[in-house]
Coordinates of C-alpha atoms in Angstrom, one line a residue:
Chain U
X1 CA 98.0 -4.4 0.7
X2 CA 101.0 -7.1 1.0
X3 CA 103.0 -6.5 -1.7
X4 CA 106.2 -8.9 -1.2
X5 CA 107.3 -11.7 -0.5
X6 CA 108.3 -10.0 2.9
X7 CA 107.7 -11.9 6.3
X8 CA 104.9 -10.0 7.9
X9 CA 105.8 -8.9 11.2
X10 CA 103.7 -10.4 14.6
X11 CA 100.4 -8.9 15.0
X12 CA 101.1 -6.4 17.7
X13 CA 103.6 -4.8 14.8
X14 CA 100.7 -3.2 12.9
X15 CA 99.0 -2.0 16.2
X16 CA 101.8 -0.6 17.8
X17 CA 102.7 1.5 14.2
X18 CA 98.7 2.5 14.4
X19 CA 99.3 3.7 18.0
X20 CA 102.8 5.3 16.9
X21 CA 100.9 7.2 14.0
X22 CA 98.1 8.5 15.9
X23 CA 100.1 9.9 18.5
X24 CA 102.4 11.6 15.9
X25 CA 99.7 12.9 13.9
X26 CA 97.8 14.4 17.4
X27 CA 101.7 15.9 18.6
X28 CA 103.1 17.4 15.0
X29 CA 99.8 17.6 13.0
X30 CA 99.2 16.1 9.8
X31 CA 101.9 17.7 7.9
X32 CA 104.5 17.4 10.6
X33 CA 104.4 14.0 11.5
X34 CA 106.7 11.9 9.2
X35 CA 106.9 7.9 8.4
X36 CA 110.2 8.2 9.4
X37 CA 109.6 9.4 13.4
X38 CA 106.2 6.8 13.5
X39 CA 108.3 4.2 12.2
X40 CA 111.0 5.2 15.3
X41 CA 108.2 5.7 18.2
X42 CA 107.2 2.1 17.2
X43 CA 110.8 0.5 17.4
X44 CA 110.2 -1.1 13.8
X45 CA 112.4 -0.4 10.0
X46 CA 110.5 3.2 8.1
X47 CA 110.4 0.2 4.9
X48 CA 107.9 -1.9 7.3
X49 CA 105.6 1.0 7.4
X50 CA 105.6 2.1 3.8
X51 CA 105.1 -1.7 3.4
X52 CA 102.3 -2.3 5.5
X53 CA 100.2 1.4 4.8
X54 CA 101.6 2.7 1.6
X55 CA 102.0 6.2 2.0
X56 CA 101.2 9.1 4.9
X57 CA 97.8 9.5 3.4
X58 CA 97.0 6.1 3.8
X59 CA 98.9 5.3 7.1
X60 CA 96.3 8.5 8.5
X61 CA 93.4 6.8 6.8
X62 CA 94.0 3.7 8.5
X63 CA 94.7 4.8 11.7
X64 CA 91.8 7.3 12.1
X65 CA 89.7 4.4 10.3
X66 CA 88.7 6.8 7.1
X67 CA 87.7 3.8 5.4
X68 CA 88.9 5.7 2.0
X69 CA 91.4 7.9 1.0
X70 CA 91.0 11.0 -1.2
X71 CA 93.6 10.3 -3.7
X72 CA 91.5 7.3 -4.6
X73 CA 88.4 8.7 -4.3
X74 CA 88.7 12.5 -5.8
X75 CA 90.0 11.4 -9.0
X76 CA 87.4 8.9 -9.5
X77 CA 84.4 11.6 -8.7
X78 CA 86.2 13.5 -11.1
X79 CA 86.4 11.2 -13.8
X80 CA 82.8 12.6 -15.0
X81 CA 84.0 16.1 -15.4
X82 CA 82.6 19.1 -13.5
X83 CA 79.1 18.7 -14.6
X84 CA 77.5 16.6 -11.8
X85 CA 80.0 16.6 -9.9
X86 CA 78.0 18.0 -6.8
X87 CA 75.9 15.4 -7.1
X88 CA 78.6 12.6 -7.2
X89 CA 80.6 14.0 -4.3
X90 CA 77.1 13.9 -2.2
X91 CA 76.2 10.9 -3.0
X92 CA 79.5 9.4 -2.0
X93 CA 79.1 11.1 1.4
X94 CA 76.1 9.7 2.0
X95 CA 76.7 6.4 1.0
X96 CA 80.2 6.8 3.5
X97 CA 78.2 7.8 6.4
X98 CA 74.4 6.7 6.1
X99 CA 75.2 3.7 8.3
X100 CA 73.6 2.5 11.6
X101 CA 76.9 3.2 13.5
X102 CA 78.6 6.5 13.0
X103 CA 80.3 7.4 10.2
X104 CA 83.8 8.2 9.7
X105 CA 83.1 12.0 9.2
X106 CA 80.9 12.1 12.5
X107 CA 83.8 10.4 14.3
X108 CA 86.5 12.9 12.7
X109 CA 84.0 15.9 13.5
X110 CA 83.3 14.6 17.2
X111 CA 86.8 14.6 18.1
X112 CA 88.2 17.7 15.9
X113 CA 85.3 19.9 18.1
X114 CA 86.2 18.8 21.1
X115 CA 90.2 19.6 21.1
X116 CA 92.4 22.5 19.5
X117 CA 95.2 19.7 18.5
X118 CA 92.8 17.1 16.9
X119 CA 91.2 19.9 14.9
X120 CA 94.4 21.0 13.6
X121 CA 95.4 17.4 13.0
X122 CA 91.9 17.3 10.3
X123 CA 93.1 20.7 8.9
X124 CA 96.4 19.8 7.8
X125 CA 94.6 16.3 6.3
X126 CA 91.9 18.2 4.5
X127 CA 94.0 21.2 3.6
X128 CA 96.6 18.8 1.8
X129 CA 94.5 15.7 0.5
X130 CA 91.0 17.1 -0.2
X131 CA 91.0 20.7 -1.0
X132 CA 94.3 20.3 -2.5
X133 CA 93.8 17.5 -5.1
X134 CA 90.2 19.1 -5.6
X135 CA 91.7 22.7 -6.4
X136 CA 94.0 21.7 -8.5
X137 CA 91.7 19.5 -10.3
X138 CA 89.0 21.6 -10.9
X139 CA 91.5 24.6 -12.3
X140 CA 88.6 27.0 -11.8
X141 CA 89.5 30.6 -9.9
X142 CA 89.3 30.6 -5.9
X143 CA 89.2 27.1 -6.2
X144 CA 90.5 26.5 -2.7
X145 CA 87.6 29.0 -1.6
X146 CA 85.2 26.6 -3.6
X147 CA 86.8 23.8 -2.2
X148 CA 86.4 24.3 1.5
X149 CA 82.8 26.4 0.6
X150 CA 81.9 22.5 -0.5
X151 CA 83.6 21.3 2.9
X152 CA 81.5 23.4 4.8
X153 CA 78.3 22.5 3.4
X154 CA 79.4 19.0 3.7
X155 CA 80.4 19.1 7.9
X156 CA 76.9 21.1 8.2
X157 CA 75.6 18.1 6.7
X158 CA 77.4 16.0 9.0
X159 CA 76.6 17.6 12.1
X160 CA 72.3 18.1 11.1
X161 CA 71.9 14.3 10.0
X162 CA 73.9 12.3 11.9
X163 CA 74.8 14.4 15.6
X164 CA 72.4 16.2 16.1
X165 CA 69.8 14.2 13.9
X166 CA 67.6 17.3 13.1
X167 CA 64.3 16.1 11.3
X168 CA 63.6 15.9 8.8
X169 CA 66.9 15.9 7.4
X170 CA 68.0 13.0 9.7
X171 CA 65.4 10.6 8.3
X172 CA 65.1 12.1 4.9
X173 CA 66.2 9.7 2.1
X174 CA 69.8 10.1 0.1
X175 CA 67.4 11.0 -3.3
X176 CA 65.9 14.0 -1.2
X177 CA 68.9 15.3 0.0
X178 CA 70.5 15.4 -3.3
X179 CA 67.5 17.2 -4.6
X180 CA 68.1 19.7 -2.1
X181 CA 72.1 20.1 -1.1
X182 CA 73.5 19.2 -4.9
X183 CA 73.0 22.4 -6.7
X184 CA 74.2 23.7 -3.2
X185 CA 77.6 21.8 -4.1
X186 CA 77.4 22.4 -7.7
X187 CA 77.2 25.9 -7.9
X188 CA 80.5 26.0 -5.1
X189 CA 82.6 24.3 -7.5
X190 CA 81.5 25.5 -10.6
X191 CA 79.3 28.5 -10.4
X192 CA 79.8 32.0 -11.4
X193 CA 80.7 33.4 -8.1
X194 CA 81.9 36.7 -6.7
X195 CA 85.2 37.8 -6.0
X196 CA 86.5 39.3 -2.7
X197 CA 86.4 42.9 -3.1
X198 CA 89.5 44.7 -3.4
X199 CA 91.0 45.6 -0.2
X200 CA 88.4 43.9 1.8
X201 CA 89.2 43.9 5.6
X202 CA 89.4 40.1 6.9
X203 CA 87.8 39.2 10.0
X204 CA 91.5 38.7 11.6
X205 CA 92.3 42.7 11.0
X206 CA 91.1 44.0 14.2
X207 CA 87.5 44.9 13.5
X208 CA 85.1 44.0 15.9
X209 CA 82.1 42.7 14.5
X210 CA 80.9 41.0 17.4
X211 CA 77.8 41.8 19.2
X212 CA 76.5 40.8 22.7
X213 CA 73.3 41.3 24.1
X214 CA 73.2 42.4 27.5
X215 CA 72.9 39.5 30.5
X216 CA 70.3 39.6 33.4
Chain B
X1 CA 65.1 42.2 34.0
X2 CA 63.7 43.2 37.2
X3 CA 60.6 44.4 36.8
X4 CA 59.3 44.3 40.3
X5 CA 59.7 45.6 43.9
X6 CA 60.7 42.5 45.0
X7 CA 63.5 41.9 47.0
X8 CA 66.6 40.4 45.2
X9 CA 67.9 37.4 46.1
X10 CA 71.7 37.0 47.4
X11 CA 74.2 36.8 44.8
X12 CA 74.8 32.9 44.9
X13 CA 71.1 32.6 44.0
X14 CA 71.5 33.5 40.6
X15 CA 74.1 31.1 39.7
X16 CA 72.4 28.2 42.0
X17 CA 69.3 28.8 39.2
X18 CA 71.8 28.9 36.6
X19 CA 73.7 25.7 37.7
X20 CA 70.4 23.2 38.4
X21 CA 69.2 24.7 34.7
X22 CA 72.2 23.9 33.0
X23 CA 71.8 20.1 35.0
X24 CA 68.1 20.1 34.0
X25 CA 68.9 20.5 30.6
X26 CA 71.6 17.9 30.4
X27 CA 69.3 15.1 32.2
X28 CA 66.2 15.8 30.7
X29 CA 66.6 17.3 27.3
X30 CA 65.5 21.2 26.1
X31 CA 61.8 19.9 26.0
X32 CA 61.9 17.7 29.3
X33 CA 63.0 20.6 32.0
X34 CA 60.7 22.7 33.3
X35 CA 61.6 25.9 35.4
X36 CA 59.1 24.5 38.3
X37 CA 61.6 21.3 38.4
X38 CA 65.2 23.5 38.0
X39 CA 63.5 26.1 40.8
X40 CA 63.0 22.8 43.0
X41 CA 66.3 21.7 42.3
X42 CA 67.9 25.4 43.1
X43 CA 66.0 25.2 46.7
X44 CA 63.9 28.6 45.4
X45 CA 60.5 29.5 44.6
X46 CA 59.5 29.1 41.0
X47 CA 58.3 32.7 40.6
X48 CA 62.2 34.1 41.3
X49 CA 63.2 31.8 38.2
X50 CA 60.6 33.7 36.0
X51 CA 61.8 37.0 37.9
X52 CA 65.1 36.3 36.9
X53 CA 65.3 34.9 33.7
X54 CA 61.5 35.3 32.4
X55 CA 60.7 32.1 29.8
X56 CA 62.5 28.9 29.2
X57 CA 64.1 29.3 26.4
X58 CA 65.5 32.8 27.8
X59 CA 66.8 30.5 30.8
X60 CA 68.3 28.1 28.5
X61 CA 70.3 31.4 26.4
X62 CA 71.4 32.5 30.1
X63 CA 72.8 29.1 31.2
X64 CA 74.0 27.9 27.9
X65 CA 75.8 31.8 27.4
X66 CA 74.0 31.8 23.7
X67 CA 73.9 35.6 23.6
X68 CA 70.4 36.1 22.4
X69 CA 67.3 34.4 21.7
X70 CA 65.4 33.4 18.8
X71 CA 62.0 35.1 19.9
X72 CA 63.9 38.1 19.9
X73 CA 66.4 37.4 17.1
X74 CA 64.0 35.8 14.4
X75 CA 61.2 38.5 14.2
X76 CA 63.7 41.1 13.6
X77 CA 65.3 38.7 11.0
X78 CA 62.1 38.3 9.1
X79 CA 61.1 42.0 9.6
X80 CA 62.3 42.5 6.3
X81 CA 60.4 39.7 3.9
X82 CA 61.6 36.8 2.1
X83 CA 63.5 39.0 0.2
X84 CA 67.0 39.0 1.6
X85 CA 66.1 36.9 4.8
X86 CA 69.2 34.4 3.4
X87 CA 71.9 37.3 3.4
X88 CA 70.4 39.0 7.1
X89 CA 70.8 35.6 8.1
X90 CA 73.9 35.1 7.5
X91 CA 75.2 38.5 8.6
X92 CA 73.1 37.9 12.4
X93 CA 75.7 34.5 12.3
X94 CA 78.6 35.9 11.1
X95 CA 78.6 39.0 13.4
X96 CA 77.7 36.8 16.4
X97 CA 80.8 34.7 15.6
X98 CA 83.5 37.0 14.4
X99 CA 85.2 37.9 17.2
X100 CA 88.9 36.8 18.4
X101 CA 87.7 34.6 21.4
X102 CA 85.3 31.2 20.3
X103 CA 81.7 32.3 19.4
X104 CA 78.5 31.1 21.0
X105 CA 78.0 28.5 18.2
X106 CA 81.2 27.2 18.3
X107 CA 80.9 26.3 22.2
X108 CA 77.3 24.6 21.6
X109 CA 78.8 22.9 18.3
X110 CA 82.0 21.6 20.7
X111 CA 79.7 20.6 23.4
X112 CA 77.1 18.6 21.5
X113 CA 79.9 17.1 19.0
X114 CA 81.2 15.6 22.3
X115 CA 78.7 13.9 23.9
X116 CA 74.9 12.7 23.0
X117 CA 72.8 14.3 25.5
X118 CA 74.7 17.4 24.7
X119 CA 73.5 16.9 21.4
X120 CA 69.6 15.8 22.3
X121 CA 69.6 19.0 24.7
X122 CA 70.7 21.4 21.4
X123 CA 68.3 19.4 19.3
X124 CA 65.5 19.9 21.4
X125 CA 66.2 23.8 21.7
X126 CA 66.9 24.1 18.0
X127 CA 63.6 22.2 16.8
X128 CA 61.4 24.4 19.5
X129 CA 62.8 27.7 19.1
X130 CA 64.8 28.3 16.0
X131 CA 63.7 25.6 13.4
X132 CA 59.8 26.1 15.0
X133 CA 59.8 29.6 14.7
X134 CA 61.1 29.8 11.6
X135 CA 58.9 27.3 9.9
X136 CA 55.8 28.5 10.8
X137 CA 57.0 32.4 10.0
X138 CA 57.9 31.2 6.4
X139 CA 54.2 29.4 6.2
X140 CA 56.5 27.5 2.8
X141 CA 55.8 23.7 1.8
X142 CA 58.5 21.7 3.6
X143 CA 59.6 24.7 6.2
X144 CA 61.0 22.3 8.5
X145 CA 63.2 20.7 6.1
X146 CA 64.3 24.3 5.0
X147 CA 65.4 25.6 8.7
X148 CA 66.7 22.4 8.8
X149 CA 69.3 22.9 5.8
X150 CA 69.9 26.6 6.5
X151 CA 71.1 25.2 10.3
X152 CA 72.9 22.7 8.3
X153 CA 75.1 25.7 6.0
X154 CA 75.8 27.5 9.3
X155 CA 76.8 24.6 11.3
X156 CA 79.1 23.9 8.9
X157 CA 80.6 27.2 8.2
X158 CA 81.2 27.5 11.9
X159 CA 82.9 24.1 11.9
X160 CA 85.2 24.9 9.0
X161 CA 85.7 29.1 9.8
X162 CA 85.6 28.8 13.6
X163 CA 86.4 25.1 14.5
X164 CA 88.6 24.0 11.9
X165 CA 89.6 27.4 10.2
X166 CA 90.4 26.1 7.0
X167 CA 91.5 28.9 4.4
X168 CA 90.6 30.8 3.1
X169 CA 87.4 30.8 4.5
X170 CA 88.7 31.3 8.0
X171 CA 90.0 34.5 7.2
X172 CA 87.7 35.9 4.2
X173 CA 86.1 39.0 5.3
X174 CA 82.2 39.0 5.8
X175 CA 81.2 40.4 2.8
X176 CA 82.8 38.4 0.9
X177 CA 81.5 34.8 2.8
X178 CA 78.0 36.8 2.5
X179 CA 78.3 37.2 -1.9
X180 CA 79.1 33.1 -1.8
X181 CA 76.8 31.9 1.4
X182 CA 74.1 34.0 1.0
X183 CA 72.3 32.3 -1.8
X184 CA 72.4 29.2 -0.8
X185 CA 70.5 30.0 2.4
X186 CA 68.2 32.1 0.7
X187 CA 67.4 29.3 -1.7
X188 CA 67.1 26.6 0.7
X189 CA 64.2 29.1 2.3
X190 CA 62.4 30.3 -0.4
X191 CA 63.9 28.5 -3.8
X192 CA 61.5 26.2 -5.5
X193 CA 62.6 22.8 -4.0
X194 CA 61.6 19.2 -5.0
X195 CA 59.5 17.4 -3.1
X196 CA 60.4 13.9 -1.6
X197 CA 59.7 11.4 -4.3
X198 CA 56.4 9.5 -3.2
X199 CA 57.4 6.2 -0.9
X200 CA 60.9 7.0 -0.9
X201 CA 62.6 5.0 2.0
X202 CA 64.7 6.8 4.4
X203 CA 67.6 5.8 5.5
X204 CA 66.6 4.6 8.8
X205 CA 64.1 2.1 6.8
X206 CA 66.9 -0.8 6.9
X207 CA 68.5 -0.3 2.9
X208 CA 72.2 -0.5 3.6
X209 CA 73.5 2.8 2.0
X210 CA 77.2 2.3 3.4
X211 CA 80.3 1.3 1.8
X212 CA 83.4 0.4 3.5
X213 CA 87.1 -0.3 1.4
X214 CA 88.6 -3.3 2.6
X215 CA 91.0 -2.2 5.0
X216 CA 94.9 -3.2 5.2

């Protein structure tokens, strides 16, 4: 990614702006941590990050080792228009995470589940990069709804094949699983779907829908 | 529970079952422990555990706090048909997880992001008692891989309306997540799927599926 004639700095400079970021993006979340206050937690110029990682997007990329970064990658699935595009966004998921070691989702997952502040750090990274760009590029009504409907069958995904490695899903191969969870995808980002009805309660409005059996 | 004249045991004994189980479960997977073994481990007689908690898997629910148990929970589900089995599915889940403090799912999805024998120890229960039980009550070609990819929708709208909370899925009401959710579940149990084309490798088979970007 060098991009000048600029002297690159020792090799502890790019770790210690890694180590800066991650901390910054765990404390302020994704939208609150800035190039400017990583740059200052790691004692180096705001110019020598931008240099080295481009922008925030790819700084958080790079130091939570997403080995891609949406605004590459959405516009490219999009390129084909809406129809497939279930199927293209699948298959790239697959192809990121069907991989001996885990996959970058699984790590994401692993650590957003286990703490309140890494959860809200993935949030603010999928609300703004992913669901975002795809919303806006699909132009279709509840397109954020669609969006994170897509997300959801996507983490599900995640968490059946490669944590918890449910059979046959775990083993099944990519051309299966396309059969199967593509018109899944498909029909959240471009189906005919229902809207909320008017004046619906939400699930934050104080009714208890929650139901407990009783313990021995 | 008690169904007998027999003498309770003191109050510690309850939770001395509960903590070798939870141990038991950890060590030696859902399918490994055995109540004789968690019994011997809680310094009682076997025949108290089965007092106390009746099967296994109602052991597990107790220890684990999942509040209900599929032998229960799944019979009533399917009470109904096919018909509809998707949506009353979905509204068991959503009612069971709608309430201000974190759901049962949510926990279980925490614990077994975290760590692998977390993970096993859900696997095993899930594959035994909910994927099991389902399968062979929909008596469908491919019924494991169908439970399978109904878990997989659920586990992921609990990661991205419970875990994650993404909007506006976090807050739609459950009506509204029912109009969108709903068919997919119901076509993932009773939709005409494709079979796995014939030979097909999976992707444990040794094909390298991943793709990494070069990183800065």
């Amino acid at each position: 990614m060098a991009r000048s004639g600029r002297r690159p700095g020792p090799s502890g400079t790019r770790e210690a702006i890694l180590r800066a970021a991650r901390r910054a993006f765990h404390v302020h979340g994704y939208d609150g941590a800035t190039i400017r206050g990583i740059a200052a937690a790691a004692g180096v110029d705001p110019a020598l990050v931008h240099h080295f990682y481009g922008s925030k997007e790819q700084l958080f990329a790079a130091a939570m080792e997403v080995p891609f970064t949406p605004s590459e990658v959405i516009p490219a699935l999009l390129e084909g228009g809406a129809a497939g595009l279930g199927e293209r966004i699948l298959r790239f998921f697959l192809a990121a995470n069907d991989r001996p070691e885990a996959g970058p989702f699984v790590a994401l997952i692993r650590s957003a589940s286990s703490n309140e502040r890494a959860a809200a750090m993935l949030r603010g990274f999928i609300v703004r990069e992913v669901i975002g760009r795809l919303a806006g590029a699909l132009g279709l009504p509840h397109a954020e709804l669609r969006a994170s409907l897509v997300g959801s069958q996507l983490a599900g995904l995640a968490m059946a094949r490669y944590v918890l490695r449910v059979e046959p899903l775990a083993s099944a191969d990519p051309d299966t699983v396309v059969a199967w969870v593509a018109p899944t995808l498909q029909r959240y980002l471009t189906g005919e779907l229902p809207r909320p009805a008017p004046g619906a309660r939400t699930r934050r409005s104080g009714r208890t829908t929650g139901r407990r059996a009783s313990r021995p």
